[in-house]
GROMACS .gro file of C-alpha atoms in nm:
model
  242
    1MET     CA    1   0.000   0.000   0.000
    2GLN     CA    2   0.286   0.238   0.073
    3TYR     CA    3   0.442   0.152  -0.266
    4THR     CA    4   0.125   0.227  -0.455
    5ALA     CA    5   0.074   0.556  -0.279
    6GLY     CA    6   0.432   0.658  -0.344
    7THR     CA    7   0.400   0.577  -0.709
    8GLY     CA    8   0.085   0.789  -0.743
    9ARG     CA    9   0.257   1.088  -0.587
   10THR     CA   10   0.550   1.049  -0.820
   11VAL     CA   11   0.324   1.036  -1.129
   12ALA     CA   12   0.132   1.343  -1.016
   13ALA     CA   13   0.450   1.537  -0.957
   14LEU     CA   14   0.586   1.438  -1.298
   15ALA     CA   15   0.260   1.551  -1.469
   16THR     CA   16   0.288   1.887  -1.297
   17VAL     CA   17   0.647   1.934  -1.420
   18LEU     CA   18   0.553   1.838  -1.776
   19ALA     CA   19   0.259   2.082  -1.781
   20ALA     CA   20   0.478   2.367  -1.660
   21ALA     CA   21   0.738   2.284  -1.925
   22ALA     CA   22   0.472   2.291  -2.194
   23LEU     CA   23   0.354   2.635  -2.087
   24MET     CA   24   0.707   2.767  -2.082
   25THR     CA   25   0.769   2.624  -2.427
   26GLY     CA   26   0.466   2.808  -2.568
   27CYS     CA   27   0.582   3.146  -2.425
   28THR     CA   28   0.946   3.114  -2.516
   29PRO     CA   29   1.035   3.284  -2.854
   30THR     CA   30   1.202   3.074  -3.120
   31GLY     CA   31   1.544   3.134  -3.258
   32ASP     CA   32   1.396   3.307  -3.569
   33GLY     CA   33   1.245   3.588  -3.361
   34GLY     CA   34   1.578   3.717  -3.228
   35GLY     CA   35   1.445   3.755  -2.875
   36ALA     CA   36   1.130   3.866  -2.708
   37ASP     CA   37   1.211   4.236  -2.757
   38GLY     CA   38   1.334   4.208  -3.116
   39PRO     CA   39   1.150   4.379  -3.408
   40ALA     CA   40   0.861   4.193  -3.552
   41ALA     CA   41   0.908   4.066  -3.904
   42PRO     CA   42   0.727   4.287  -4.160
   43THR     CA   43   0.408   4.143  -4.292
   44ALA     CA   44   0.295   4.151  -4.653
   45ALA     CA   45   0.060   4.439  -4.572
   46SER     CA   46   0.339   4.657  -4.431
   47ARG     CA   47   0.585   4.598  -4.718
   48PRO     CA   48   0.589   4.847  -5.011
   49ALA     CA   49   0.398   4.708  -5.305
   50GLU     CA   50   0.619   4.628  -5.600
   51PRO     CA   51   0.500   4.746  -5.943
   52THR     CA   52   0.339   4.481  -6.154
   53ALA     CA   53   0.322   4.466  -6.533
   54THR     CA   54  -0.025   4.615  -6.516
   55GLY     CA   55   0.099   4.893  -6.293
   56GLY     CA   56   0.380   4.960  -6.539
   57ASP     CA   57   0.130   4.991  -6.824
   58LYS     CA   58  -0.063   5.247  -6.625
   59GLY     CA   59   0.243   5.456  -6.560
   60GLY     CA   60   0.134   5.721  -6.814
   61THR     CA   61  -0.238   5.676  -6.772
   62THR     CA   62  -0.318   5.654  -6.406
   63SER     CA   63  -0.675   5.649  -6.299
   64SER     CA   64  -0.663   6.019  -6.210
   65GLY     CA   65  -0.459   6.093  -6.521
   66ALA     CA   66  -0.705   5.912  -6.741
   67SER     CA   67  -0.988   6.098  -6.579
   68GLY     CA   68  -0.803   6.424  -6.620
   69GLY     CA   69  -0.722   6.339  -6.979
   70SER     CA   70  -1.083   6.265  -7.050
   71THR     CA   71  -1.192   6.586  -6.883
   72GLY     CA   72  -0.917   6.776  -7.059
   73GLY     CA   73  -1.033   6.638  -7.392
   74ALA     CA   74  -1.394   6.726  -7.319
   75SER     CA   75  -1.315   7.086  -7.240
   76PRO     CA   76  -1.174   7.182  -7.581
   77SER     CA   77  -1.453   6.984  -7.740
   78SER     CA   78  -1.707   7.188  -7.550
   79SER     CA   79  -1.526   7.506  -7.648
   80SER     CA   80  -1.517   7.394  -8.008
   81SER     CA   81  -1.884   7.313  -7.993
   82GLY     CA   82  -1.953   7.661  -7.863
   83GLY     CA   83  -1.745   7.808  -8.142
   84ALA     CA   84  -1.928   7.600  -8.399
   85SER     CA   85  -2.259   7.713  -8.256
   86SER     CA   86  -2.145   8.072  -8.266
   87GLY     CA   87  -2.004   8.021  -8.612
   88GLY     CA   88  -2.327   7.859  -8.725
   89THR     CA   89  -2.526   8.155  -8.600
   90GLY     CA   90  -2.282   8.389  -8.767
   91GLY     CA   91  -2.305   8.189  -9.086
   92ALA     CA   92  -2.684   8.205  -9.077
   93THR     CA   93  -2.690   8.582  -9.036
   94LYS     CA   94  -2.403   8.643  -9.278
   95LYS     CA   95  -2.484   8.407  -9.564
   96PRO     CA   96  -2.400   8.545  -9.908
   97CYS     CA   97  -2.688   8.719 -10.079
   98THR     CA   98  -2.829   8.527 -10.373
   99VAL     CA   99  -2.978   8.657 -10.694
  100ASP     CA  100  -3.323   8.628 -10.535
  101ASP     CA  101  -3.222   8.828 -10.227
  102ILE     CA  102  -3.122   9.155 -10.387
  103LYS     CA  103  -3.213   9.429 -10.629
  104VAL     CA  104  -2.954   9.645 -10.804
  105SER     CA  105  -3.049  10.010 -10.854
  106GLU     CA  106  -3.018  10.220 -11.164
  107GLY     CA  107  -2.691  10.405 -11.206
  108HIS     CA  108  -2.686  10.762 -11.074
  109GLN     CA  109  -2.424  11.005 -11.199
  110ALA     CA  110  -2.168  11.060 -10.921
  111ASP     CA  111  -2.101  11.405 -10.780
  112VAL     CA  112  -1.726  11.352 -10.814
  113ARG     CA  113  -1.632  11.244 -11.166
  114PRO     CA  114  -1.369  11.309 -11.431
  115PRO     CA  115  -1.422  11.621 -11.646
  116GLY     CA  116  -1.588  11.561 -11.980
  117THR     CA  117  -1.927  11.514 -12.139
  118GLY     CA  118  -1.984  11.142 -12.095
  119THR     CA  119  -2.108  10.950 -11.793
  120GLY     CA  120  -1.780  10.997 -11.612
  121ALA     CA  121  -1.877  10.807 -11.295
  122ALA     CA  122  -2.192  10.639 -11.165
  123VAL     CA  123  -2.298  10.521 -10.822
  124VAL     CA  124  -2.486  10.191 -10.807
  125SER     CA  125  -2.650  10.034 -10.502
  126VAL     CA  126  -2.766   9.686 -10.411
  127THR     CA  127  -3.061   9.642 -10.173
  128ASN     CA  128  -3.147   9.336  -9.967
  129THR     CA  129  -3.508   9.267 -10.059
  130SER     CA  130  -3.532   8.941  -9.863
  131THR     CA  131  -3.660   8.888  -9.509
  132SER     CA  132  -3.326   8.781  -9.358
  133SER     CA  133  -2.975   8.925  -9.339
  134CYS     CA  134  -2.720   8.838  -9.604
  135LYS     CA  135  -2.385   8.971  -9.718
  136VAL     CA  136  -2.235   9.116 -10.033
  137TYR     CA  137  -1.861   9.120 -10.078
  138GLY     CA  138  -1.580   9.183 -10.324
  139TYR     CA  139  -1.601   9.397 -10.634
  140PRO     CA  140  -1.866   9.413 -10.905
  141THR     CA  141  -1.801   9.318 -11.263
  142VAL     CA  142  -1.924   9.544 -11.543
  143ALA     CA  143  -2.015   9.467 -11.902
  144ALA     CA  144  -2.179   9.673 -12.174
  145ALA     CA  145  -2.514   9.507 -12.244
  146GLY     CA  146  -2.561   9.349 -12.584
  147ASN     CA  147  -2.911   9.482 -12.656
  148GLY     CA  148  -3.090   9.198 -12.482
  149SER     CA  149  -2.849   8.930 -12.604
  150PRO     CA  150  -2.626   8.818 -12.314
  151GLU     CA  151  -2.385   8.647 -12.551
  152LYS     CA  152  -2.318   8.989 -12.703
  153ASN     CA  153  -2.233   9.155 -12.372
  154LYS     CA  154  -1.894   9.329 -12.379
  155PRO     CA  155  -1.701   9.289 -12.052
  156LEU     CA  156  -1.513   9.603 -11.957
  157ALA     CA  157  -1.149   9.595 -11.847
  158THR     CA  158  -1.176   9.655 -11.472
  159THR     CA  159  -0.940   9.830 -11.233
  160ARG     CA  160  -1.006   9.811 -10.858
  161THR     CA  161  -0.959  10.111 -10.636
  162GLY     CA  162  -1.032  10.237 -10.286
  163PRO     CA  163  -1.041  10.043  -9.956
  164ASP     CA  164  -1.002   9.666  -9.965
  165ALA     CA  165  -1.315   9.456  -9.999
  166THR     CA  166  -1.491   9.342  -9.681
  167ASN     CA  167  -1.811   9.154  -9.608
  168VAL     CA  168  -2.102   9.397  -9.597
  169VAL     CA  169  -2.389   9.244  -9.400
  170LEU     CA  170  -2.723   9.375  -9.517
  171ALA     CA  171  -3.026   9.358  -9.292
  172PRO     CA  172  -3.358   9.338  -9.479
  173GLY     CA  173  -3.401   9.665  -9.666
  174ALA     CA  174  -3.039   9.777  -9.618
  175ARG     CA  175  -2.811   9.885  -9.905
  176ALA     CA  176  -2.448   9.871 -10.014
  177TRP     CA  177  -2.286  10.086 -10.282
  178THR     CA  178  -2.014  10.079 -10.543
  179LYS     CA  179  -1.878  10.353 -10.767
  180LEU     CA  180  -1.801  10.300 -11.134
  181THR     CA  181  -1.560  10.546 -11.290
  182PHE     CA  182  -1.527  10.540 -11.667
  183VAL     CA  183  -1.279  10.684 -11.913
  184GLN     CA  184  -1.453  11.010 -11.988
  185VAL     CA  185  -1.582  11.120 -12.327
  186GLN     CA  186  -1.457  11.463 -12.435
  187GLY     CA  187  -1.606  11.733 -12.657
  188GLU     CA  188  -1.961  11.802 -12.769
  189ALA     CA  189  -2.221  11.608 -12.969
  190ASP     CA  190  -2.092  11.253 -13.011
  191GLY     CA  191  -1.766  11.355 -12.848
  192TYR     CA  192  -1.430  11.185 -12.882
  193CYS     CA  193  -1.186  10.978 -12.678
  194ALA     CA  194  -0.843  11.111 -12.584
  195SER     CA  195  -0.701  10.776 -12.694
  196GLY     CA  196  -0.842  10.824 -13.044
  197ALA     CA  197  -1.097  10.541 -12.999
  198THR     CA  198  -1.463  10.585 -13.080
  199PRO     CA  199  -1.681  10.655 -12.772
  200GLY     CA  200  -1.925  10.386 -12.671
  201SER     CA  201  -2.286  10.458 -12.584
  202TYR     CA  202  -2.502  10.192 -12.418
  203PRO     CA  203  -2.857  10.214 -12.284
  204THR     CA  204  -2.772   9.953 -12.019
  205VAL     CA  205  -2.481   9.776 -11.854
  206VAL     CA  206  -2.469   9.444 -11.669
  207ILE     CA  207  -2.347   9.448 -11.309
  208GLY     CA  208  -2.218   9.122 -11.164
  209VAL     CA  209  -2.253   9.069 -10.787
  210LEU     CA  210  -2.042   8.785 -10.644
  211GLY     CA  211  -2.271   8.496 -10.557
  212ALA     CA  212  -2.578   8.694 -10.655
  213GLY     CA  213  -2.586   8.686 -11.032
  214MET     CA  214  -2.589   8.939 -11.313
  215HIS     CA  215  -2.816   9.245 -11.314
  216GLN     CA  216  -2.891   9.464 -11.613
  217ILE     CA  217  -2.938   9.830 -11.523
  218ALA     CA  218  -2.983  10.165 -11.695
  219MET     CA  219  -2.884  10.516 -11.592
  220ASP     CA  220  -3.153  10.711 -11.413
  221ASP     CA  221  -3.080  10.995 -11.656
  222GLY     CA  222  -2.939  10.936 -12.003
  223VAL     CA  223  -2.717  10.648 -12.118
  224PHE     CA  224  -2.380  10.504 -12.028
  225ALA     CA  225  -2.125  10.687 -12.247
  226PHE     CA  226  -1.752  10.616 -12.203
  227CYS     CA  227  -1.426  10.549 -12.384
  228ASP     CA  228  -1.185  10.259 -12.425
  229ASP     CA  229  -1.412   9.992 -12.273
  230LYS     CA  230  -1.253  10.048 -11.931
  231VAL     CA  231  -1.396  10.105 -11.583
  232THR     CA  232  -1.256  10.155 -11.233
  233VAL     CA  233  -1.466  10.009 -10.952
  234THR     CA  234  -1.476  10.028 -10.573
  235ALA     CA  235  -1.565   9.735 -10.348
  236TRP     CA  236  -1.919   9.710 -10.213
  237SER     CA  237  -1.944   9.934  -9.908
  238SER     CA  238  -2.201  10.035  -9.649
  239VAL     CA  239  -2.086  10.395  -9.704
  240LYS     CA  240  -2.232  10.571 -10.006
  241PRO     CA  241  -1.954  10.718 -10.227
  242SER     CA  242  -1.977  11.069 -10.368
   0.00000   0.00000   0.00000
C-alpha cells in the first residue's frame, strides 16, 4: 500500500512538471524571432507594393490621369462646340446674298467724276429685298449690255480702287454701294476719246454681284457713255460714295 501511494505521488509530480514545461515552451520565442524584444518581421501588408506589369502599363495613364485626360479632352470639345454654334449663327446671319435676295439700282451720276461730257462716274447700289440678313462682298463686274443678247455683252477691263473689300452684312431693306468710274468722253455732240478710240454709248450695262448673279441696269438719266471699254470700280461698301 505504501508503494502504490508513493508511485501515485510520483506520477502526479511528474505531470505537474511536464505541464509547466509545456507552458514555458509556448511562451518562449524561437530562434527566428531574435528575442522577445526584437523587431517583428514585416508582414505583406506593411511591405511596399512592388510594381506589376499592369501597374507599369498604367504609368502614363493613371486612374486620375485618365480621368483628367478625359476631362481635358472634353473641355476643348465643349469650347469647339460653342465656337461652332457661334459660327453657325454667324453663318446664318451672314450668308452670301443670292440673286433672289437683292435688287440692283439704276446708275446715278456721281457728284465727283472726271471732267468731260460722258457719264464719267456712276454710283450703283444693291438692296437686300429678302426677309433675312445676307452679305455682299468683293467687287462688281461690269459689261456693256448686248441689246438683250447676253452672248453679245462686252465685258469692260476693270481696275479696282479704294479700300479693300470686306463683307457687308445687309439687314432686310439695307443697301451697299459701289462707284463705277469710266474713261470720260470729251467734246460736244458725239464727243471723242483722248485715246483716239470711238466713244461707246449703251442704254444699259450688266453688273455682276459675287454669288448673286448678273443684273442689267440703266442710268436714271441718259445712257452710259464712255471710252476705251474700261472702268474703275470700288468694293461694295455700307458707305455711299460721292
